[in-house]
Amino acid sequence: TFTLSPSDNLSNYTSYKTIVTTAVKDSSGNTLSSQYESSSITTVNTEIRVVVIYPVDRQSYGWYMGGADNETFIKSAISRTNAIWESQDVGGNMTLAGHKSIDFSSYSSASSSGWKADLNSALMNHTDTSIHQELQDNLTSIMDEYSADCLIYWRAYGDNGSSASGASEIGADKNRCLM
């Protein structure tokens, strides 16, 4: 048995392999009869910093939040998600990097559907730079402001955005997560 203690944190999303040569000796001075090579492991980001955005008129939706303020409600939702992930052995842990209300009504390229519908489109098509680039730039700026790994748009059903019933593809890659 041996323990590896890296001198610095390992990089996220990076493959590592351990090689122990025959020059290594145990406490009695014995060497390995052959070199040992581990299978490759890939590190993952175990802490996912999220920033939550929501429309400035969110309070008018009458969402049932049990009387909680936005931050308390968001932290509770994150805590429930972390508990589910832990019970399913998913790995990872979300932490709240921050939250803020948004109003992109002055968005210059808004479609006739309105900025909320455009925002949903920008979130789900973030790799297509021809779609709502101005909104995508704003989302990236918010993520950078909070040093967040993931941005979550918290909205009410029927807020002039496209309906969301059931699962949909979430725009994400190893450097950017938008939901």
PDB file of C-alpha atoms in Angstrom:
ATOM      1  CA  THR A   1       0.000   0.000   0.000  1.00  0.00           C
ATOM      2  CA  PHE A   2       1.195   3.479  -0.810  1.00  0.00           C
ATOM      3  CA  THR A   3      -0.241   6.970  -0.709  1.00  0.00           C
ATOM      4  CA  LEU A   4       0.212   9.692  -3.286  1.00  0.00           C
ATOM      5  CA  SER A   5       0.269  13.247  -2.002  1.00  0.00           C
ATOM      6  CA  PRO A   6       0.479  15.745  -4.889  1.00  0.00           C
ATOM      7  CA  SER A   7       2.368  18.918  -4.035  1.00  0.00           C
ATOM      8  CA  ASP A   8      -0.407  20.983  -5.655  1.00  0.00           C
ATOM      9  CA  ASN A   9      -4.061  20.536  -6.613  1.00  0.00           C
ATOM     10  CA  LEU A  10      -4.683  18.392  -9.661  1.00  0.00           C
ATOM     11  CA  SER A  11      -6.202  20.131 -12.677  1.00  0.00           C
ATOM     12  CA  ASN A  12      -9.874  19.538 -13.394  1.00  0.00           C
ATOM     13  CA  TYR A  13     -10.854  17.377 -16.355  1.00  0.00           C
ATOM     14  CA  THR A  14      -7.321  16.053 -16.769  1.00  0.00           C
ATOM     15  CA  SER A  15      -6.206  12.434 -17.105  1.00  0.00           C
ATOM     16  CA  TYR A  16      -3.484  11.178 -14.786  1.00  0.00           C
ATOM     17  CA  LYS A  17      -1.623   7.886 -14.533  1.00  0.00           C
ATOM     18  CA  THR A  18       0.576   6.627 -11.727  1.00  0.00           C
ATOM     19  CA  ILE A  19       3.807   4.798 -12.546  1.00  0.00           C
ATOM     20  CA  VAL A  20       5.873   3.196  -9.789  1.00  0.00           C
ATOM     21  CA  THR A  21       9.282   2.010 -11.009  1.00  0.00           C
ATOM     22  CA  THR A  22      11.398  -0.863  -9.680  1.00  0.00           C
ATOM     23  CA  ALA A  23      13.661   1.720  -8.015  1.00  0.00           C
ATOM     24  CA  VAL A  24      11.041   2.248  -5.273  1.00  0.00           C
ATOM     25  CA  LYS A  25      11.806   0.423  -2.025  1.00  0.00           C
ATOM     26  CA  ASP A  26       9.585  -0.542   0.869  1.00  0.00           C
ATOM     27  CA  SER A  27      10.525   0.102   4.508  1.00  0.00           C
ATOM     28  CA  SER A  28      12.604  -3.127   4.520  1.00  0.00           C
ATOM     29  CA  GLY A  29      14.599  -2.095   1.448  1.00  0.00           C
ATOM     30  CA  ASN A  30      12.859  -4.490  -0.978  1.00  0.00           C
ATOM     31  CA  THR A  31      12.240  -3.312  -4.541  1.00  0.00           C
ATOM     32  CA  LEU A  32       9.338  -4.105  -6.828  1.00  0.00           C
ATOM     33  CA  SER A  33       9.882  -7.089  -9.098  1.00  0.00           C
ATOM     34  CA  SER A  34       8.249  -5.193 -11.974  1.00  0.00           C
ATOM     35  CA  GLN A  35       7.101  -1.681 -12.681  1.00  0.00           C
ATOM     36  CA  TYR A  36       3.522  -0.843 -11.672  1.00  0.00           C
ATOM     37  CA  GLU A  37       1.339   1.317 -13.900  1.00  0.00           C
ATOM     38  CA  SER A  38      -2.157   2.376 -12.877  1.00  0.00           C
ATOM     39  CA  SER A  39      -5.057   2.738 -15.224  1.00  0.00           C
ATOM     40  CA  SER A  40      -5.782   6.317 -16.177  1.00  0.00           C
ATOM     41  CA  ILE A  41      -7.996   8.419 -13.927  1.00  0.00           C
ATOM     42  CA  THR A  42      -9.685  11.652 -14.940  1.00  0.00           C
ATOM     43  CA  THR A  43     -10.292  14.328 -12.380  1.00  0.00           C
ATOM     44  CA  VAL A  44     -13.584  16.181 -12.269  1.00  0.00           C
ATOM     45  CA  ASN A  45     -14.578  19.457 -10.765  1.00  0.00           C
ATOM     46  CA  THR A  46     -16.047  18.379  -7.448  1.00  0.00           C
ATOM     47  CA  GLU A  47     -17.189  21.901  -6.612  1.00  0.00           C
ATOM     48  CA  ILE A  48     -19.484  23.537  -9.137  1.00  0.00           C
ATOM     49  CA  ARG A  49     -19.888  27.248  -8.510  1.00  0.00           C
ATOM     50  CA  VAL A  50     -23.269  28.432  -9.792  1.00  0.00           C
ATOM     51  CA  VAL A  51     -24.684  31.892 -10.347  1.00  0.00           C
ATOM     52  CA  VAL A  52     -28.471  32.144 -10.534  1.00  0.00           C
ATOM     53  CA  ILE A  53     -30.132  34.877 -12.574  1.00  0.00           C
ATOM     54  CA  TYR A  54     -33.814  35.727 -12.573  1.00  0.00           C
ATOM     55  CA  PRO A  55     -36.022  38.434 -14.118  1.00  0.00           C
ATOM     56  CA  VAL A  56     -36.451  41.631 -12.104  1.00  0.00           C
ATOM     57  CA  ASP A  57     -40.210  40.989 -12.081  1.00  0.00           C
ATOM     58  CA  ARG A  58     -39.774  37.531 -10.544  1.00  0.00           C
ATOM     59  CA  GLN A  59     -41.666  38.554  -7.403  1.00  0.00           C
ATOM     60  CA  SER A  60     -44.828  39.202  -9.447  1.00  0.00           C
ATOM     61  CA  TYR A  61     -45.071  35.544 -10.460  1.00  0.00           C
ATOM     62  CA  GLY A  62     -46.385  34.538  -7.045  1.00  0.00           C
ATOM     63  CA  TRP A  63     -44.106  31.492  -6.853  1.00  0.00           C
ATOM     64  CA  TYR A  64     -44.556  29.457  -3.749  1.00  0.00           C
ATOM     65  CA  MET A  65     -41.330  29.896  -1.816  1.00  0.00           C
ATOM     66  CA  GLY A  66     -42.659  29.373   1.688  1.00  0.00           C
ATOM     67  CA  GLY A  67     -42.018  33.004   2.534  1.00  0.00           C
ATOM     68  CA  ALA A  68     -38.272  32.663   1.917  1.00  0.00           C
ATOM     69  CA  ASP A  69     -36.193  35.390   0.315  1.00  0.00           C
ATOM     70  CA  ASN A  70     -34.441  34.636  -2.991  1.00  0.00           C
ATOM     71  CA  GLU A  71     -31.082  33.659  -1.509  1.00  0.00           C
ATOM     72  CA  THR A  72     -32.593  31.360   1.126  1.00  0.00           C
ATOM     73  CA  PHE A  73     -34.794  29.692  -1.482  1.00  0.00           C
ATOM     74  CA  ILE A  74     -31.902  29.237  -3.944  1.00  0.00           C
ATOM     75  CA  LYS A  75     -29.575  27.841  -1.249  1.00  0.00           C
ATOM     76  CA  SER A  76     -32.305  25.414  -0.184  1.00  0.00           C
ATOM     77  CA  ALA A  77     -32.758  24.223  -3.782  1.00  0.00           C
ATOM     78  CA  ILE A  78     -28.997  23.744  -4.152  1.00  0.00           C
ATOM     79  CA  SER A  79     -28.877  21.843  -0.859  1.00  0.00           C
ATOM     80  CA  ARG A  80     -31.656  19.508  -2.063  1.00  0.00           C
ATOM     81  CA  THR A  81     -29.817  18.954  -5.345  1.00  0.00           C
ATOM     82  CA  ASN A  82     -26.562  18.155  -3.513  1.00  0.00           C
ATOM     83  CA  ALA A  83     -28.403  15.663  -1.280  1.00  0.00           C
ATOM     84  CA  ILE A  84     -29.852  13.917  -4.345  1.00  0.00           C
ATOM     85  CA  TRP A  85     -26.441  13.801  -6.029  1.00  0.00           C
ATOM     86  CA  GLU A  86     -24.889  12.361  -2.865  1.00  0.00           C
ATOM     87  CA  SER A  87     -27.597   9.693  -2.507  1.00  0.00           C
ATOM     88  CA  GLN A  88     -27.049   8.686  -6.154  1.00  0.00           C
ATOM     89  CA  ASP A  89     -23.245   8.761  -5.855  1.00  0.00           C
ATOM     90  CA  VAL A  90     -23.053  11.332  -8.651  1.00  0.00           C
ATOM     91  CA  GLY A  91     -20.123  13.213  -7.187  1.00  0.00           C
ATOM     92  CA  GLY A  92     -19.850  16.947  -7.272  1.00  0.00           C
ATOM     93  CA  ASN A  93     -21.234  19.617  -5.055  1.00  0.00           C
ATOM     94  CA  MET A  94     -22.910  22.861  -6.088  1.00  0.00           C
ATOM     95  CA  THR A  95     -22.142  26.050  -4.208  1.00  0.00           C
ATOM     96  CA  LEU A  96     -23.800  29.396  -4.731  1.00  0.00           C
ATOM     97  CA  ALA A  97     -21.358  31.892  -6.231  1.00  0.00           C
ATOM     98  CA  GLY A  98     -24.059  34.541  -6.318  1.00  0.00           C
ATOM     99  CA  HIS A  99     -27.442  35.554  -7.678  1.00  0.00           C
ATOM    100  CA  LYS A 100     -28.843  38.618  -9.358  1.00  0.00           C
ATOM    101  CA  SER A 101     -31.935  39.956 -11.015  1.00  0.00           C
ATOM    102  CA  ILE A 102     -31.667  40.738 -14.711  1.00  0.00           C
ATOM    103  CA  ASP A 103     -33.550  42.868 -17.195  1.00  0.00           C
ATOM    104  CA  PHE A 104     -32.460  42.543 -20.799  1.00  0.00           C
ATOM    105  CA  SER A 105     -35.494  44.453 -22.135  1.00  0.00           C
ATOM    106  CA  SER A 106     -33.115  46.945 -23.764  1.00  0.00           C
ATOM    107  CA  TYR A 107     -31.473  44.077 -25.671  1.00  0.00           C
ATOM    108  CA  SER A 108     -30.961  45.606 -29.128  1.00  0.00           C
ATOM    109  CA  SER A 109     -31.512  42.467 -31.225  1.00  0.00           C
ATOM    110  CA  ALA A 110     -34.616  41.187 -29.458  1.00  0.00           C
ATOM    111  CA  SER A 111     -36.979  39.133 -31.566  1.00  0.00           C
ATOM    112  CA  SER A 112     -40.727  39.699 -31.608  1.00  0.00           C
ATOM    113  CA  SER A 113     -40.993  36.968 -28.950  1.00  0.00           C
ATOM    114  CA  GLY A 114     -39.225  39.207 -26.424  1.00  0.00           C
ATOM    115  CA  TRP A 115     -35.984  39.025 -24.472  1.00  0.00           C
ATOM    116  CA  LYS A 116     -37.065  36.173 -22.166  1.00  0.00           C
ATOM    117  CA  ALA A 117     -37.774  33.864 -25.104  1.00  0.00           C
ATOM    118  CA  ASP A 118     -34.504  34.970 -26.721  1.00  0.00           C
ATOM    119  CA  LEU A 119     -32.655  34.264 -23.467  1.00  0.00           C
ATOM    120  CA  ASN A 120     -33.977  30.691 -23.436  1.00  0.00           C
ATOM    121  CA  SER A 121     -32.788  30.281 -27.003  1.00  0.00           C
ATOM    122  CA  ALA A 122     -29.367  31.728 -26.155  1.00  0.00           C
ATOM    123  CA  LEU A 123     -29.040  29.349 -23.195  1.00  0.00           C
ATOM    124  CA  MET A 124     -29.916  26.284 -25.245  1.00  0.00           C
ATOM    125  CA  ASN A 125     -27.816  27.246 -28.273  1.00  0.00           C
ATOM    126  CA  HIS A 126     -24.751  28.769 -26.649  1.00  0.00           C
ATOM    127  CA  THR A 127     -22.309  27.192 -29.106  1.00  0.00           C
ATOM    128  CA  ASP A 128     -24.085  28.837 -32.061  1.00  0.00           C
ATOM    129  CA  THR A 129     -22.620  32.334 -32.075  1.00  0.00           C
ATOM    130  CA  SER A 130     -25.082  33.476 -34.746  1.00  0.00           C
ATOM    131  CA  ILE A 131     -27.945  33.250 -32.232  1.00  0.00           C
ATOM    132  CA  HIS A 132     -28.356  36.084 -29.746  1.00  0.00           C
ATOM    133  CA  GLN A 133     -24.658  36.893 -29.441  1.00  0.00           C
ATOM    134  CA  GLU A 134     -25.382  39.984 -27.342  1.00  0.00           C
ATOM    135  CA  LEU A 135     -27.270  37.921 -24.759  1.00  0.00           C
ATOM    136  CA  GLN A 136     -24.594  35.237 -24.775  1.00  0.00           C
ATOM    137  CA  ASP A 137     -21.953  37.895 -24.140  1.00  0.00           C
ATOM    138  CA  ASN A 138     -24.023  39.216 -21.210  1.00  0.00           C
ATOM    139  CA  LEU A 139     -24.314  35.696 -19.748  1.00  0.00           C
ATOM    140  CA  THR A 140     -20.574  35.137 -20.061  1.00  0.00           C
ATOM    141  CA  SER A 141     -19.957  38.481 -18.365  1.00  0.00           C
ATOM    142  CA  ILE A 142     -22.194  37.481 -15.440  1.00  0.00           C
ATOM    143  CA  MET A 143     -20.397  34.139 -15.097  1.00  0.00           C
ATOM    144  CA  ASP A 144     -17.043  35.934 -15.117  1.00  0.00           C
ATOM    145  CA  GLU A 145     -18.288  38.489 -12.555  1.00  0.00           C
ATOM    146  CA  TYR A 146     -19.049  35.660 -10.094  1.00  0.00           C
ATOM    147  CA  SER A 147     -16.246  33.271 -11.177  1.00  0.00           C
ATOM    148  CA  ALA A 148     -19.009  30.743 -11.790  1.00  0.00           C
ATOM    149  CA  ASP A 149     -18.771  27.370 -13.509  1.00  0.00           C
ATOM    150  CA  CYS A 150     -22.476  27.312 -14.292  1.00  0.00           C
ATOM    151  CA  LEU A 151     -25.249  29.854 -14.824  1.00  0.00           C
ATOM    152  CA  ILE A 152     -28.862  28.957 -14.007  1.00  0.00           C
ATOM    153  CA  TYR A 153     -31.773  31.023 -15.308  1.00  0.00           C
ATOM    154  CA  TRP A 154     -34.552  30.809 -12.713  1.00  0.00           C
ATOM    155  CA  ARG A 155     -37.847  31.666 -14.304  1.00  0.00           C
ATOM    156  CA  ALA A 156     -41.538  31.025 -14.015  1.00  0.00           C
ATOM    157  CA  TYR A 157     -43.554  28.997 -16.474  1.00  0.00           C
ATOM    158  CA  GLY A 158     -45.482  31.321 -18.760  1.00  0.00           C
ATOM    159  CA  ASP A 159     -43.101  34.278 -18.472  1.00  0.00           C
ATOM    160  CA  ASN A 160     -43.080  34.794 -22.257  1.00  0.00           C
ATOM    161  CA  GLY A 161     -40.226  32.326 -22.558  1.00  0.00           C
ATOM    162  CA  SER A 162     -40.641  29.030 -24.337  1.00  0.00           C
ATOM    163  CA  SER A 163     -42.345  26.401 -22.233  1.00  0.00           C
ATOM    164  CA  ALA A 164     -40.162  23.761 -20.658  1.00  0.00           C
ATOM    165  CA  SER A 165     -41.933  20.526 -19.943  1.00  0.00           C
ATOM    166  CA  GLY A 166     -39.635  17.573 -19.688  1.00  0.00           C
ATOM    167  CA  ALA A 167     -35.937  17.263 -20.325  1.00  0.00           C
ATOM    168  CA  SER A 168     -34.111  19.253 -22.927  1.00  0.00           C
ATOM    169  CA  GLU A 169     -30.505  19.477 -23.999  1.00  0.00           C
ATOM    170  CA  ILE A 170     -28.574  21.836 -21.770  1.00  0.00           C
ATOM    171  CA  GLY A 171     -25.950  24.003 -23.395  1.00  0.00           C
ATOM    172  CA  ALA A 172     -22.663  22.964 -21.806  1.00  0.00           C
ATOM    173  CA  ASP A 173     -19.081  22.066 -22.397  1.00  0.00           C
ATOM    174  CA  LYS A 174     -16.210  21.562 -19.994  1.00  0.00           C
ATOM    175  CA  ASN A 175     -15.739  25.320 -19.629  1.00  0.00           C
ATOM    176  CA  ARG A 176     -19.300  26.576 -19.608  1.00  0.00           C
ATOM    177  CA  CYS A 177     -22.649  25.384 -18.303  1.00  0.00           C
ATOM    178  CA  LEU A 178     -25.866  27.258 -18.957  1.00  0.00           C
ATOM    179  CA  MET A 179     -29.279  26.092 -17.784  1.00  0.00           C
TER     180      MET A 179
END
